[in-house]
Structure formats: structure tokens, C-alpha cells
């Protein structure tokens, strides 16, 4: 998670990281069908654009954010 938070901070207003504890928020877990952790959901314009499961490299995350713009 530190890599994702650092990347979001580097991009300023362009990206925001929101962490959800799926045990405390089962409704969100079910709504987005999260069954494996970590799961990264990328939203742009209020719509989910991509889903990634597992730890990702900074390069992969940066590429993903570039494609969401």
C-alpha cells in the first residue's frame, strides 16, 4: 500500500487512494465482489474502470493511472 499512496501523492489532485476494511464494510465488499486481498479498484468519472488483484509494481500502477486519464 505505501507504493500506491506514494504514487497518489506524487500525482496530487489527479489521484486519490481510499482504503476500505472489508470486514467492517461487508456491503462494499459484496457490491464490488471483493474476495481476494489486496484488490485495487480504479475509478474514473465515478465509474469503475479496472480491477487488479494482488500486489502491483509502481510501474504497473503508474501505467494504470495514465490510462485512466
mmCIF file of C-alpha atoms in Angstrom:
data_model
loop_
_atom_site.group_PDB
_atom_site.id
_atom_site.type_symbol
_atom_site.label_atom_id
_atom_site.label_comp_id
_atom_site.label_asym_id
_atom_site.label_seq_id
_atom_site.Cartn_x
_atom_site.Cartn_y
_atom_site.Cartn_z
ATOM 1 C CA UNK A 1 0.000 0.000 0.000
ATOM 2 C CA UNK A 2 2.822 2.511 0.590
ATOM 3 C CA UNK A 3 3.704 2.365 -3.129
ATOM 4 C CA UNK A 4 0.159 3.255 -4.124
ATOM 5 C CA UNK A 5 -0.062 6.037 -1.540
ATOM 6 C CA UNK A 6 3.285 7.481 -2.683
ATOM 7 C CA UNK A 7 2.191 7.389 -6.305
ATOM 8 C CA UNK A 8 -1.095 9.128 -5.494
ATOM 9 C CA UNK A 9 0.742 11.788 -3.507
ATOM 10 C CA UNK A 10 3.146 12.377 -6.418
ATOM 11 C CA UNK A 11 0.167 12.955 -8.725
ATOM 12 C CA UNK A 12 -1.543 15.415 -6.389
ATOM 13 C CA UNK A 13 -5.189 16.066 -7.224
ATOM 14 C CA UNK A 14 -5.048 13.624 -10.129
ATOM 15 C CA UNK A 15 -5.310 10.531 -7.917
ATOM 16 C CA UNK A 16 -6.779 9.670 -4.536
ATOM 17 C CA UNK A 17 -6.345 6.473 -2.533
ATOM 18 C CA UNK A 18 -9.214 5.233 -0.393
ATOM 19 C CA UNK A 19 -8.725 2.158 1.780
ATOM 20 C CA UNK A 20 -11.687 0.089 2.913
ATOM 21 C CA UNK A 21 -11.636 -2.537 5.644
ATOM 22 C CA UNK A 22 -13.863 -5.174 4.038
ATOM 23 C CA UNK A 23 -14.586 -6.796 7.398
ATOM 24 C CA UNK A 24 -16.050 -3.513 8.640
ATOM 25 C CA UNK A 25 -17.775 -2.756 5.313
ATOM 26 C CA UNK A 26 -19.269 -6.033 4.054
ATOM 27 C CA UNK A 27 -21.755 -4.141 1.884
ATOM 28 C CA UNK A 28 -18.953 -2.597 -0.177
ATOM 29 C CA UNK A 29 -17.120 -5.932 -0.289
ATOM 30 C CA UNK A 30 -20.213 -7.605 -1.706
ATOM 31 C CA UNK A 31 -21.136 -4.739 -4.039
ATOM 32 C CA UNK A 32 -17.730 -4.892 -5.726
ATOM 33 C CA UNK A 33 -17.306 -8.680 -5.383
ATOM 34 C CA UNK A 34 -14.040 -8.468 -3.458
ATOM 35 C CA UNK A 35 -12.964 -11.968 -2.493
ATOM 36 C CA UNK A 36 -9.165 -11.647 -2.530
ATOM 37 C CA UNK A 37 -6.918 -9.125 -0.808
ATOM 38 C CA UNK A 38 -5.419 -6.864 -1.815
ATOM 39 C CA UNK A 39 -7.871 -5.825 -4.512
ATOM 40 C CA UNK A 40 -7.428 -2.486 -6.254
ATOM 41 C CA UNK A 41 -10.411 -0.900 -7.953
ATOM 42 C CA UNK A 42 -9.724 2.060 -10.230
ATOM 43 C CA UNK A 43 -12.491 4.610 -10.674
ATOM 44 C CA UNK A 44 -12.602 7.467 -13.148
ATOM 45 C CA UNK A 45 -15.535 9.769 -13.647
ATOM 46 C CA UNK A 46 -17.473 7.896 -10.970
ATOM 47 C CA UNK A 47 -17.287 4.573 -12.807
ATOM 48 C CA UNK A 48 -15.100 1.555 -12.105
ATOM 49 C CA UNK A 49 -12.549 1.333 -14.929
ATOM 50 C CA UNK A 50 -10.269 -1.500 -13.815
ATOM 51 C CA UNK A 51 -9.673 -4.132 -11.134
ATOM 52 C CA UNK A 52 -6.344 -5.574 -10.044
ATOM 53 C CA UNK A 53 -5.784 -8.368 -7.565
ATOM 54 C CA UNK A 54 -2.546 -8.797 -5.664
ATOM 55 C CA UNK A 55 0.439 -6.548 -5.061
ATOM 56 C CA UNK A 56 1.388 -4.454 -8.117
ATOM 57 C CA UNK A 57 4.615 -2.709 -9.047
ATOM 58 C CA UNK A 58 4.871 1.088 -9.085
ATOM 59 C CA UNK A 59 5.400 0.919 -12.854
ATOM 60 C CA UNK A 60 2.198 -1.087 -13.381
ATOM 61 C CA UNK A 61 0.188 1.229 -11.129
ATOM 62 C CA UNK A 62 1.534 4.311 -12.905
ATOM 63 C CA UNK A 63 0.625 2.821 -16.287
ATOM 64 C CA UNK A 64 -2.858 2.054 -15.000
ATOM 65 C CA UNK A 65 -3.356 5.623 -13.787
ATOM 66 C CA UNK A 66 -2.063 7.022 -17.074
ATOM 67 C CA UNK A 67 -4.694 5.010 -18.936
ATOM 68 C CA UNK A 68 -7.493 6.255 -16.681
ATOM 69 C CA UNK A 69 -6.961 9.904 -17.513
#
